[in-house]
Every structure is written in structure tokens, then in C-alpha cells.
Amino acid sequence: MDSPGLDAVLARVAGDVAFAHVRRQSGLTATLDLADNVFLGIEPRRRLFGLPGIVDRVSMRTRTTALLRRVDVYTPLPTPARELDAASRVLVEVARALAHGATTIALTEPTAGLTEAGAGRVVQVLRRLANDGVAVVIASQRPRLALEIADAVSVLSSGSVTTVLQPSDSRVDARGRLLRAMAGDAPIGEAPAGDAPAGATGPAPRDRSTESPSGPLVEIANWSTLDEFDRTTPVVVDASVSAAAGEIVGLAGLEGSGRNELLLSVFGRTAGTEPTGAVLLDGLPVDTSSTIAAIHAGIFAIVTVQPKYRVRIVGGISAPATPSMLPTLVNTGLVSRDDEPPASTPGARALDAVRMRGRDDEWVRIRSLLELFPASAHRVLLLVEPTRELDAGQRAEVWRLLGEITAAGKAVIMTSSDLDELQQLCDRTVAMAGGRVVGEVPGGGGRLELLDLIAPL
């Protein structure tokens, strides 16, 4: 279910077989043509006057044409990668994997962001390659894709892998079995098997019996925003969320649901571009077009995860790129969506060491902001993955401080990838999928009910 865990499992395969991993973020170089992209780093060479090292472009183009035909791409070879449609970009990366001799191809979210026709085209090619003897492994948070294309289906959750379907299994109630595996085989309203009781490892369930309903303190109304990298792609679509004074509202969704982007976009446009919609406090519109304006209006955010775009530079070290820089950097082929540089480079290891040393400071910052919030003039707190990478004691302290914030009459809207945390901590949880609000589950509801909304089958 969680993308980092999926990537880690796929990466382990690399040492055992002729393996290639096609990630969700395109790995093509935007300014290079198709042949140069397919054979980048393994260009066929010929000898000239007895000297090696001359790229054999005739051979490279002939072989590229054959590989592209195999994956249903008929675009002229001189076309730069930036001019390809989204489905063709995925398929060209598959062709590159085949050029490298891969017998196993793993793909992370191969149909994410594609049109129905484009997704069908990719699935058809992958099925044909599997029939030809290529092992295809798909890592996806979209259960419907798994059931439609896969011969075998497993669920990765909390570090454990559960087999749901084998090739010989009946598909009767496959949907139910998959959802139960994703929920940890827990009935609706109960914690997954093996989870510790609330307290040391989970928030104490909120007592809602004495709470009286009130009108919303904050409303995010009909909010939409586009992706910074591809400004034709919506990441949040007409989403509306509200929270009353003293209420904690959760936002749940799988990766790509738009849950984090919604709050980041509202708070000073720190994600997305060309937003539309309104933010209201006590029914009156307020300006949140910059972080300063949002704070001045009484809205504050604590963020541990932000969308990052990075420019690769010498030594494997990468520099952050702001949204305003993206159009130029995309055209040069230098920009990447990746949150982290390749871990195998010396520069990356040095950068990670710095980041590790700073984690205690990050916790001090989060705790200090939460401690100050009840007495501050701010009335609304937006939290993006507030307990990410915190230990059990730190998480418990966050939950305690949130109780103090709501007791002071503040409103909290938070995102978390931990569904149990949302269901126990929040008065209600709003579910998002595909950038849209798709439903709502009251506090204390079950994971299965919430999963049915965020991972529709």
C-alpha cells in the first residue's frame, strides 16, 4: 500500500535477476530523441580506423525501431521525449528496459495519470510481454488495476506481504479478499489484528459524547489545483472540506489522491498551480495566496512532507527546484520529481547523513509549534503527515498536544498515511481518491469502510 515500501521490495529483486524498474516519475531525458533515450548509456559502438568508441547510430536506430514496435510505439525516432503522450513515455521506458536485456520488469503505478485509452494501451502491452515470457511486476495502490491485469496479487502493509490471489485461485470474492488483506483482516470498527491497543502506540479514542455540533469555523470550498510539473494535469478537483471549532478532521487517501496537495495548495500555494476555489473563516472569504497572507488570516500549517522537485548536479547531489523554475528545467531535461537522489552515490550518502543529523531538530520544531498554538492568535491548524517518522513517544506527545489545541477551540485538518491514527484521533475522516472528495467516515469507523472509499475496486 505505501509507495516507499513497494519500492523497497522491488529494489531487492535487482540483484537476483536481469531486472529493470520503471518508476511512476518518468526517467526519460526530455531533450533527447527516442533512440538516444532507449539506448542511453548502452549505445552500440563500431570501430573506425581500428579505434573503438564510435556510436553506431544506424544500428541503434534499427534496434530502437524494433523495440518500439514491440511496445506499440510508432512515433518517429527523431521526436524528443518531451513531445510524447503520457502512455508512450511509459512504453518507451519499457522498451529501454528490454534494450538493457531485462527479463523482469517492475513498474510503479504504470497507469497513474493516464487516460482510459492510454491505460488500456499500457496494460495490453504488459500483458503481451508477459505472454512472451517477460516477468512483469506491478506495484500499485489501485486495487482495480491489480485485479484486472495480475495473475497473482499480494498486499504489502506495515512491512508484511500477504498473498491474496495465486494464478490457480478462483476470482470469486477477490474484491473482498483484497480489501480484507489491505485492512489487516479486521472487521469494520475494529483495529487490525496484531495492533496494540490505543495508548502507547496509538491515540486514545476521542470522547465525542459531550461534544455539541457547531457551524464550521473553516471551510475549503470547491478547491482545485493543477500539477506543477505537468500543468495540464489536475491534482485536486473541486474538493470541499470544513472543520468546526474544537474539531479534528482527517484527510485520507492513497498516494496521488491529492490529500497533501490540497492542504499545501491552500496554505500559500506551496503545492499546485493555478488554484481555484475559496477559503472561508466564519463564513467570510480570506486570502491564503501566500504563506504570510494565510498566517495573517489565522491559518497555520505544520508540514513534514512537501512535494519536491530536484535538479541533478555533479556528484549525485541534487538541488531543490521551485515551481516557478519548472517549465525551463523540464525543457532542459534536468529536473526530476524524485524526493531523494540515488542512494548509491557519495553525494547522496553525504546528504542523507546531514538529513539524519537534523531529524531531532525537526521534532523539536514540531513540538514547539504545537505547544505554542493553543495560546496563539491562529484559529486553524493544517497538519501534513505530522507523525511521519516519529517514534512512539513522540507520536503520543503530538496526539496529546492536539487535544490541548482542540480544547482551546481551534480547528484542525490533518493528513496521515496511517488510517488507524486518523480513525482514532479525528472526529471524522474525509476520503479522497483521484484528487476528489469521495466520501466521509465518522471517527471510530473501521479501516475497511475507509479503504473501500480511498481504494475503490
mmCIF file of N, CA and C in Angstrom, residues 182-304:
data_model
loop_
_atom_site.group_PDB
_atom_site.id
_atom_site.type_symbol
_atom_site.label_atom_id
_atom_site.label_comp_id
_atom_site.label_asym_id
_atom_site.label_seq_id
_atom_site.Cartn_x
_atom_site.Cartn_y
_atom_site.Cartn_z
ATOM 1 N N MET A 182 -5.884 -5.681 2.821
ATOM 2 C CA MET A 182 -5.410 -4.303 2.982
ATOM 3 C C MET A 182 -5.767 -3.760 4.354
ATOM 4 N N ALA A 183 -6.902 -4.213 4.899
ATOM 5 C CA ALA A 183 -7.343 -3.743 6.215
ATOM 6 C C ALA A 183 -6.788 -4.586 7.346
ATOM 7 N N GLY A 184 -5.974 -5.580 7.028
ATOM 8 C CA GLY A 184 -5.426 -6.429 8.081
ATOM 9 C C GLY A 184 -6.406 -7.438 8.608
ATOM 10 N N ASP A 185 -7.384 -7.835 7.758
ATOM 11 C CA ASP A 185 -8.400 -8.815 8.150
ATOM 12 C C ASP A 185 -9.217 -8.357 9.356
ATOM 13 N N ALA A 186 -9.375 -7.038 9.510
ATOM 14 C CA ALA A 186 -10.142 -6.530 10.649
ATOM 15 C C ALA A 186 -11.572 -6.262 10.247
ATOM 16 N N PRO A 187 -12.554 -6.709 11.027
ATOM 17 C CA PRO A 187 -13.936 -6.338 10.756
ATOM 18 C C PRO A 187 -14.120 -4.836 10.904
ATOM 19 N N ILE A 188 -15.176 -4.315 10.290
ATOM 20 C CA ILE A 188 -15.453 -2.886 10.387
ATOM 21 C C ILE A 188 -15.607 -2.491 11.850
ATOM 22 N N GLY A 189 -14.895 -1.378 12.205
ATOM 23 C CA GLY A 189 -14.989 -0.860 13.560
ATOM 24 C C GLY A 189 -13.963 -1.425 14.511
ATOM 25 N N GLU A 190 -13.148 -2.420 14.075
ATOM 26 C CA GLU A 190 -12.134 -2.985 14.937
ATOM 27 C C GLU A 190 -10.760 -2.682 14.385
ATOM 28 N N ALA A 191 -9.774 -2.650 15.270
ATOM 29 C CA ALA A 191 -8.397 -2.432 14.836
ATOM 30 C C ALA A 191 -7.886 -3.674 14.140
ATOM 31 N N PRO A 192 -6.914 -3.550 13.225
ATOM 32 C CA PRO A 192 -6.355 -4.705 12.562
ATOM 33 C C PRO A 192 -5.703 -5.653 13.556
ATOM 34 N N ALA A 193 -5.716 -6.924 13.188
ATOM 35 C CA ALA A 193 -5.110 -7.928 14.056
ATOM 36 C C ALA A 193 -3.646 -7.616 14.275
ATOM 37 N N GLY A 194 -3.190 -7.795 15.517
ATOM 38 C CA GLY A 194 -1.794 -7.546 15.818
ATOM 39 C C GLY A 194 -1.517 -6.140 16.276
ATOM 40 N N ASP A 195 -2.435 -5.197 16.096
ATOM 41 C CA ASP A 195 -2.213 -3.831 16.547
ATOM 42 C C ASP A 195 -2.337 -3.768 18.072
ATOM 43 N N ALA A 196 -1.496 -2.950 18.673
ATOM 44 C CA ALA A 196 -1.581 -2.753 20.115
ATOM 45 C C ALA A 196 -2.749 -1.845 20.431
ATOM 46 N N PRO A 197 -3.291 -1.922 21.641
ATOM 47 C CA PRO A 197 -4.399 -1.050 21.998
ATOM 48 C C PRO A 197 -3.970 0.404 22.017
ATOM 49 N N ALA A 198 -4.965 1.301 21.899
ATOM 50 C CA ALA A 198 -4.661 2.721 21.928
ATOM 51 C C ALA A 198 -3.963 3.063 23.231
ATOM 52 N N GLY A 199 -3.057 4.019 23.153
ATOM 53 C CA GLY A 199 -2.313 4.431 24.328
ATOM 54 C C GLY A 199 -0.880 4.620 23.952
ATOM 55 N N ALA A 200 -0.029 3.608 24.246
ATOM 56 C CA ALA A 200 1.395 3.744 23.983
ATOM 57 C C ALA A 200 1.678 3.814 22.493
ATOM 58 N N THR A 201 0.972 3.051 21.688
ATOM 59 C CA THR A 201 1.271 3.027 20.261
ATOM 60 C C THR A 201 0.164 3.624 19.413
ATOM 61 N N GLY A 202 -0.899 4.109 20.016
ATOM 62 C CA GLY A 202 -1.975 4.708 19.244
ATOM 63 C C GLY A 202 -2.692 5.750 20.068
ATOM 64 N N PRO A 203 -3.362 6.686 19.417
ATOM 65 C CA PRO A 203 -4.056 7.730 20.171
ATOM 66 C C PRO A 203 -5.247 7.159 20.913
ATOM 67 N N ALA A 204 -5.493 7.689 22.094
ATOM 68 C CA ALA A 204 -6.692 7.286 22.817
ATOM 69 C C ALA A 204 -7.920 7.762 22.052
ATOM 70 N N PRO A 205 -8.927 6.906 21.879
ATOM 71 C CA PRO A 205 -10.124 7.337 21.154
ATOM 72 C C PRO A 205 -10.731 8.574 21.787
ATOM 73 N N ARG A 206 -11.122 9.531 20.961
ATOM 74 C CA ARG A 206 -11.689 10.787 21.458
ATOM 75 C C ARG A 206 -13.099 10.553 21.998
ATOM 76 N N ASP A 207 -13.393 11.168 23.117
ATOM 77 C CA ASP A 207 -14.727 11.094 23.706
ATOM 78 C C ASP A 207 -15.608 12.144 23.034
ATOM 79 N N ARG A 208 -16.521 11.690 22.180
ATOM 80 C CA ARG A 208 -17.364 12.613 21.431
ATOM 81 C C ARG A 208 -18.764 12.742 22.043
ATOM 82 N N SER A 209 -18.992 12.070 23.149
ATOM 83 C CA SER A 209 -20.350 12.031 23.694
ATOM 84 C C SER A 209 -20.807 13.389 24.229
ATOM 85 N N THR A 210 -19.838 14.226 24.662
ATOM 86 C CA THR A 210 -20.211 15.519 25.233
ATOM 87 C C THR A 210 -20.076 16.657 24.238
ATOM 88 N N GLU A 211 -19.692 16.334 23.002
ATOM 89 C CA GLU A 211 -19.467 17.384 22.027
ATOM 90 C C GLU A 211 -20.778 17.787 21.371
ATOM 91 N N SER A 212 -20.992 19.075 21.228
ATOM 92 C CA SER A 212 -22.184 19.552 20.546
ATOM 93 C C SER A 212 -21.800 20.103 19.192
ATOM 94 N N PRO A 213 -22.582 19.813 18.162
ATOM 95 C CA PRO A 213 -22.233 20.282 16.830
ATOM 96 C C PRO A 213 -22.316 21.796 16.737
ATOM 97 N N SER A 214 -21.460 22.363 15.936
ATOM 98 C CA SER A 214 -21.476 23.799 15.669
ATOM 99 C C SER A 214 -21.203 24.011 14.190
ATOM 100 N N GLY A 215 -21.392 25.229 13.742
ATOM 101 C CA GLY A 215 -21.108 25.529 12.356
ATOM 102 C C GLY A 215 -19.619 25.488 12.101
ATOM 103 N N PRO A 216 -19.229 25.402 10.837
ATOM 104 C CA PRO A 216 -17.807 25.313 10.516
ATOM 105 C C PRO A 216 -17.067 26.603 10.849
ATOM 106 N N LEU A 217 -15.899 26.444 11.444
ATOM 107 C CA LEU A 217 -15.010 27.576 11.651
ATOM 108 C C LEU A 217 -14.256 27.875 10.359
ATOM 109 N N VAL A 218 -13.780 26.813 9.694
ATOM 110 C CA VAL A 218 -13.038 26.970 8.449
ATOM 111 C C VAL A 218 -13.677 26.107 7.369
ATOM 112 N N GLU A 219 -13.740 26.654 6.180
ATOM 113 C CA GLU A 219 -14.262 25.916 5.026
ATOM 114 C C GLU A 219 -13.305 26.080 3.850
ATOM 115 N N ILE A 220 -12.924 24.964 3.260
ATOM 116 C CA ILE A 220 -12.222 24.957 1.973
ATOM 117 C C ILE A 220 -13.265 24.541 0.948
ATOM 118 N N ALA A 221 -13.622 25.466 0.064
ATOM 119 C CA ALA A 221 -14.789 25.254 -0.795
ATOM 120 C C ALA A 221 -14.389 25.127 -2.257
ATOM 121 N N ASN A 222 -14.784 23.995 -2.857
ATOM 122 C CA ASN A 222 -14.641 23.786 -4.307
ATOM 123 C C ASN A 222 -13.227 24.088 -4.781
ATOM 124 N N TRP A 223 -12.244 23.500 -4.092
ATOM 125 C CA TRP A 223 -10.839 23.800 -4.381
ATOM 126 C C TRP A 223 -10.292 22.877 -5.471
ATOM 127 N N SER A 224 -9.613 23.468 -6.430
ATOM 128 C CA SER A 224 -8.947 22.712 -7.499
ATOM 129 C C SER A 224 -7.562 23.298 -7.721
ATOM 130 N N THR A 225 -6.628 22.451 -8.121
ATOM 131 C CA THR A 225 -5.296 22.931 -8.481
ATOM 132 C C THR A 225 -4.653 21.944 -9.447
ATOM 133 N N LEU A 226 -3.693 22.442 -10.225
ATOM 134 C CA LEU A 226 -3.012 21.643 -11.242
ATOM 135 C C LEU A 226 -1.619 21.257 -10.763
ATOM 136 N N ASP A 227 -1.074 20.235 -11.375
ATOM 137 C CA ASP A 227 0.266 19.763 -11.063
ATOM 138 C C ASP A 227 1.306 20.779 -11.539
ATOM 139 N N GLU A 228 2.333 21.038 -10.684
ATOM 140 C CA GLU A 228 3.359 21.994 -11.086
ATOM 141 C C GLU A 228 4.198 21.483 -12.252
ATOM 142 N N PHE A 229 4.401 20.162 -12.292
ATOM 143 C CA PHE A 229 5.276 19.579 -13.306
ATOM 144 C C PHE A 229 4.579 19.504 -14.656
ATOM 145 N N ASP A 230 3.353 19.028 -14.660
ATOM 146 C CA ASP A 230 2.551 18.947 -15.879
ATOM 147 C C ASP A 230 1.304 19.788 -15.659
ATOM 148 N N ARG A 231 1.314 21.002 -16.166
ATOM 149 C CA ARG A 231 0.275 21.966 -15.814
ATOM 150 C C ARG A 231 -1.034 21.747 -16.560
ATOM 151 N N THR A 232 -1.173 20.610 -17.197
ATOM 152 C CA THR A 232 -2.468 20.233 -17.756
ATOM 153 C C THR A 232 -3.147 19.157 -16.905
ATOM 154 N N THR A 233 -2.470 18.692 -15.872
ATOM 155 C CA THR A 233 -2.975 17.585 -15.064
ATOM 156 C C THR A 233 -3.512 18.085 -13.730
ATOM 157 N N PRO A 234 -4.794 17.866 -13.437
ATOM 158 C CA PRO A 234 -5.327 18.272 -12.129
ATOM 159 C C PRO A 234 -4.858 17.320 -11.037
ATOM 160 N N VAL A 235 -4.523 17.868 -9.875
ATOM 161 C CA VAL A 235 -4.174 17.036 -8.725
ATOM 162 C C VAL A 235 -5.232 17.137 -7.633
ATOM 163 N N VAL A 236 -5.989 18.220 -7.608
ATOM 164 C CA VAL A 236 -7.138 18.365 -6.724
ATOM 165 C C VAL A 236 -8.284 18.902 -7.567
ATOM 166 N N VAL A 237 -9.456 18.286 -7.433
ATOM 167 C CA VAL A 237 -10.583 18.635 -8.295
ATOM 168 C C VAL A 237 -11.815 18.922 -7.438
ATOM 169 N N ASP A 238 -12.198 20.193 -7.356
ATOM 170 C CA ASP A 238 -13.467 20.603 -6.746
ATOM 171 C C ASP A 238 -13.655 19.987 -5.356
ATOM 172 N N ALA A 239 -12.615 20.047 -4.535
ATOM 173 C CA ALA A 239 -12.659 19.420 -3.215
ATOM 174 C C ALA A 239 -13.154 20.421 -2.172
ATOM 175 N N SER A 240 -14.014 19.963 -1.288
ATOM 176 C CA SER A 240 -14.537 20.802 -0.207
ATOM 177 C C SER A 240 -14.378 20.066 1.120
ATOM 178 N N VAL A 241 -13.807 20.777 2.113
ATOM 179 C CA VAL A 241 -13.589 20.229 3.454
ATOM 180 C C VAL A 241 -13.854 21.344 4.453
ATOM 181 N N SER A 242 -14.451 21.003 5.581
ATOM 182 C CA SER A 242 -14.692 22.004 6.623
ATOM 183 C C SER A 242 -14.366 21.406 7.979
ATOM 184 N N ALA A 243 -14.143 22.299 8.962
ATOM 185 C CA ALA A 243 -13.892 21.862 10.331
ATOM 186 C C ALA A 243 -14.464 22.894 11.287
ATOM 187 N N ALA A 244 -15.093 22.424 12.343
ATOM 188 C CA ALA A 244 -15.663 23.306 13.353
ATOM 189 C C ALA A 244 -14.642 23.583 14.446
ATOM 190 N N ALA A 245 -14.898 24.576 15.255
ATOM 191 C CA ALA A 245 -14.054 24.854 16.405
ATOM 192 C C ALA A 245 -14.036 23.632 17.328
ATOM 193 N N GLY A 246 -12.836 23.235 17.757
ATOM 194 C CA GLY A 246 -12.702 22.075 18.625
ATOM 195 C C GLY A 246 -12.766 20.749 17.912
ATOM 196 N N GLU A 247 -12.724 20.764 16.594
ATOM 197 C CA GLU A 247 -12.865 19.529 15.810
ATOM 198 C C GLU A 247 -11.561 19.207 15.093
ATOM 199 N N ILE A 248 -11.236 17.910 15.012
ATOM 200 C CA ILE A 248 -10.132 17.416 14.186
ATOM 201 C C ILE A 248 -10.741 16.657 13.013
ATOM 202 N N VAL A 249 -10.431 17.103 11.823
ATOM 203 C CA VAL A 249 -10.909 16.450 10.600
ATOM 204 C C VAL A 249 -9.712 15.861 9.874
ATOM 205 N N GLY A 250 -9.795 14.593 9.523
ATOM 206 C CA GLY A 250 -8.713 13.924 8.811
ATOM 207 C C GLY A 250 -8.953 13.891 7.315
ATOM 208 N N LEU A 251 -7.872 13.850 6.565
ATOM 209 C CA LEU A 251 -7.913 13.631 5.119
ATOM 210 C C LEU A 251 -7.170 12.338 4.831
ATOM 211 N N ALA A 252 -7.865 11.367 4.259
ATOM 212 C CA ALA A 252 -7.266 10.066 3.947
ATOM 213 C C ALA A 252 -7.242 9.863 2.445
ATOM 214 N N GLY A 253 -6.218 9.188 1.983
ATOM 215 C CA GLY A 253 -6.130 8.870 0.566
ATOM 216 C C GLY A 253 -4.820 8.184 0.277
ATOM 217 N N LEU A 254 -4.784 7.414 -0.789
ATOM 218 C CA LEU A 254 -3.546 6.776 -1.212
ATOM 219 C C LEU A 254 -2.666 7.798 -1.913
ATOM 220 N N GLU A 255 -1.453 7.408 -2.220
ATOM 221 C CA GLU A 255 -0.555 8.302 -2.936
ATOM 222 C C GLU A 255 -1.201 8.714 -4.263
ATOM 223 N N GLY A 256 -1.151 10.010 -4.537
ATOM 224 C CA GLY A 256 -1.772 10.528 -5.747
ATOM 225 C C GLY A 256 -3.221 10.918 -5.560
ATOM 226 N N SER A 257 -3.747 10.784 -4.338
ATOM 227 C CA SER A 257 -5.151 11.138 -4.089
ATOM 228 C C SER A 257 -5.360 12.638 -4.017
ATOM 229 N N GLY A 258 -4.285 13.398 -3.764
ATOM 230 C CA GLY A 258 -4.401 14.839 -3.640
ATOM 231 C C GLY A 258 -4.581 15.318 -2.217
ATOM 232 N N ARG A 259 -4.495 14.410 -1.230
ATOM 233 C CA ARG A 259 -4.780 14.801 0.153
ATOM 234 C C ARG A 259 -3.768 15.825 0.660
ATOM 235 N N ASN A 260 -2.476 15.572 0.446
ATOM 236 C CA ASN A 260 -1.463 16.523 0.899
ATOM 237 C C ASN A 260 -1.473 17.782 0.056
ATOM 238 N N GLU A 261 -1.640 17.608 -1.255
ATOM 239 C CA GLU A 261 -1.614 18.760 -2.160
ATOM 240 C C GLU A 261 -2.739 19.742 -1.860
ATOM 241 N N LEU A 262 -3.870 19.232 -1.398
ATOM 242 C CA LEU A 262 -4.989 20.124 -1.064
ATOM 243 C C LEU A 262 -4.582 21.109 0.030
ATOM 244 N N LEU A 263 -4.045 20.602 1.144
ATOM 245 C CA LEU A 263 -3.680 21.489 2.237
ATOM 246 C C LEU A 263 -2.498 22.379 1.879
ATOM 247 N N LEU A 264 -1.520 21.813 1.163
ATOM 248 C CA LEU A 264 -0.358 22.610 0.774
ATOM 249 C C LEU A 264 -0.752 23.726 -0.191
ATOM 250 N N SER A 265 -1.669 23.433 -1.081
ATOM 251 C CA SER A 265 -2.114 24.454 -2.029
ATOM 252 C C SER A 265 -2.876 25.556 -1.321
ATOM 253 N N VAL A 266 -3.722 25.193 -0.361
ATOM 254 C CA VAL A 266 -4.480 26.190 0.389
ATOM 255 C C VAL A 266 -3.540 27.090 1.179
ATOM 256 N N PHE A 267 -2.511 26.506 1.785
ATOM 257 C CA PHE A 267 -1.590 27.278 2.611
ATOM 258 C C PHE A 267 -0.498 27.909 1.742
ATOM 259 N N GLY A 268 -0.801 29.061 1.187
ATOM 260 C CA GLY A 268 0.202 29.838 0.477
ATOM 261 C C GLY A 268 0.652 29.264 -0.845
ATOM 262 N N ARG A 269 -0.179 28.395 -1.436
ATOM 263 C CA ARG A 269 0.147 27.839 -2.759
ATOM 264 C C ARG A 269 1.486 27.111 -2.732
ATOM 265 N N THR A 270 1.793 26.412 -1.651
ATOM 266 C CA THR A 270 3.057 25.690 -1.556
ATOM 267 C C THR A 270 3.027 24.365 -2.301
ATOM 268 N N ALA A 271 1.945 24.065 -2.960
ATOM 269 C CA ALA A 271 1.867 22.964 -3.918
ATOM 270 C C ALA A 271 0.845 23.358 -4.971
ATOM 271 N N GLY A 272 0.949 22.744 -6.137
ATOM 272 C CA GLY A 272 -0.017 23.008 -7.187
ATOM 273 C C GLY A 272 0.192 24.353 -7.863
ATOM 274 N N THR A 273 -0.608 24.596 -8.872
ATOM 275 C CA THR A 273 -0.556 25.849 -9.606
ATOM 276 C C THR A 273 -1.944 26.162 -10.143
ATOM 277 N N GLU A 274 -2.202 27.427 -10.393
ATOM 278 C CA GLU A 274 -3.477 27.902 -10.914
ATOM 279 C C GLU A 274 -4.659 27.401 -10.080
ATOM 280 N N PRO A 275 -4.626 27.639 -8.756
ATOM 281 C CA PRO A 275 -5.722 27.138 -7.910
ATOM 282 C C PRO A 275 -7.005 27.936 -8.117
ATOM 283 N N THR A 276 -8.116 27.272 -7.913
ATOM 284 C CA THR A 276 -9.421 27.927 -7.883
ATOM 285 C C THR A 276 -10.171 27.422 -6.663
ATOM 286 N N GLY A 277 -11.120 28.215 -6.190
ATOM 287 C CA GLY A 277 -11.876 27.852 -5.008
ATOM 288 C C GLY A 277 -11.773 28.952 -3.977
ATOM 289 N N ALA A 278 -12.254 28.684 -2.782
ATOM 290 C CA ALA A 278 -12.280 29.706 -1.739
ATOM 291 C C ALA A 278 -11.971 29.086 -0.385
ATOM 292 N N VAL A 279 -11.394 29.908 0.494
ATOM 293 C CA VAL A 279 -11.190 29.540 1.892
ATOM 294 C C VAL A 279 -11.969 30.537 2.735
ATOM 295 N N LEU A 280 -12.799 30.036 3.643
ATOM 296 C CA LEU A 280 -13.646 30.899 4.459
ATOM 297 C C LEU A 280 -13.406 30.636 5.939
ATOM 298 N N LEU A 281 -13.366 31.711 6.719
ATOM 299 C CA LEU A 281 -13.349 31.626 8.179
ATOM 300 C C LEU A 281 -14.614 32.298 8.698
ATOM 301 N N ASP A 282 -15.370 31.562 9.491
ATOM 302 C CA ASP A 282 -16.662 32.072 9.987
ATOM 303 C C ASP A 282 -17.545 32.545 8.841
ATOM 304 N N GLY A 283 -17.456 31.865 7.707
ATOM 305 C CA GLY A 283 -18.303 32.176 6.566
ATOM 306 C C GLY A 283 -17.813 33.300 5.683
ATOM 307 N N LEU A 284 -16.687 33.925 6.034
ATOM 308 C CA LEU A 284 -16.171 35.039 5.242
ATOM 309 C C LEU A 284 -14.900 34.630 4.519
ATOM 310 N N PRO A 285 -14.752 34.985 3.235
ATOM 311 C CA PRO A 285 -13.557 34.587 2.485
ATOM 312 C C PRO A 285 -12.306 35.263 3.016
ATOM 313 N N VAL A 286 -11.205 34.518 3.030
ATOM 314 C CA VAL A 286 -9.916 35.058 3.467
ATOM 315 C C VAL A 286 -8.874 34.768 2.388
ATOM 316 N N ASP A 287 -7.818 35.561 2.401
ATOM 317 C CA ASP A 287 -6.730 35.435 1.425
ATOM 318 C C ASP A 287 -5.688 34.461 1.962
ATOM 319 N N THR A 288 -5.416 33.403 1.202
ATOM 320 C CA THR A 288 -4.341 32.466 1.565
ATOM 321 C C THR A 288 -3.364 32.304 0.412
ATOM 322 N N SER A 289 -3.253 33.323 -0.441
ATOM 323 C CA SER A 289 -2.449 33.213 -1.652
ATOM 324 C C SER A 289 -0.953 33.189 -1.385
ATOM 325 N N SER A 290 -0.537 33.511 -0.180
ATOM 326 C CA SER A 290 0.857 33.362 0.228
ATOM 327 C C SER A 290 0.860 32.850 1.657
ATOM 328 N N THR A 291 1.982 32.315 2.096
ATOM 329 C CA THR A 291 2.036 31.811 3.468
ATOM 330 C C THR A 291 1.834 32.950 4.461
ATOM 331 N N ILE A 292 2.377 34.130 4.143
ATOM 332 C CA ILE A 292 2.202 35.274 5.033
ATOM 333 C C ILE A 292 0.729 35.653 5.122
ATOM 334 N N ALA A 293 0.036 35.664 3.968
ATOM 335 C CA ALA A 293 -1.388 36.012 3.968
ATOM 336 C C ALA A 293 -2.201 34.994 4.751
ATOM 337 N N ALA A 294 -1.878 33.705 4.584
ATOM 338 C CA ALA A 294 -2.615 32.664 5.304
ATOM 339 C C ALA A 294 -2.420 32.798 6.808
ATOM 340 N N ILE A 295 -1.181 33.035 7.228
ATOM 341 C CA ILE A 295 -0.894 33.192 8.651
ATOM 342 C C ILE A 295 -1.600 34.438 9.196
ATOM 343 N N HIS A 296 -1.578 35.514 8.439
ATOM 344 C CA HIS A 296 -2.246 36.738 8.860
ATOM 345 C C HIS A 296 -3.756 36.511 9.031
ATOM 346 N N ALA A 297 -4.330 35.627 8.195
ATOM 347 C CA ALA A 297 -5.763 35.332 8.287
ATOM 348 C C ALA A 297 -6.100 34.433 9.467
ATOM 349 N N GLY A 298 -5.092 33.826 10.090
ATOM 350 C CA GLY A 298 -5.341 32.960 11.242
ATOM 351 C C GLY A 298 -5.169 31.487 10.952
ATOM 352 N N ILE A 299 -4.551 31.156 9.803
ATOM 353 C CA ILE A 299 -4.354 29.748 9.406
ATOM 354 C C ILE A 299 -2.859 29.453 9.440
ATOM 355 N N PHE A 300 -2.494 28.366 10.117
ATOM 356 C CA PHE A 300 -1.090 27.978 10.204
ATOM 357 C C PHE A 300 -0.960 26.529 9.760
ATOM 358 N N ALA A 301 0.221 26.179 9.260
ATOM 359 C CA ALA A 301 0.452 24.813 8.787
ATOM 360 C C ALA A 301 1.754 24.282 9.355
ATOM 361 N N ILE A 302 1.747 22.994 9.688
ATOM 362 C CA ILE A 302 2.969 22.266 10.057
ATOM 363 C C ILE A 302 3.083 21.109 9.079
ATOM 364 N N VAL A 303 4.182 21.080 8.362
ATOM 365 C CA VAL A 303 4.335 20.158 7.233
ATOM 366 C C VAL A 303 5.624 19.363 7.408
ATOM 367 N N THR A 304 5.534 18.053 7.342
ATOM 368 C CA THR A 304 6.740 17.226 7.342
ATOM 369 C C THR A 304 7.033 16.637 5.978
#
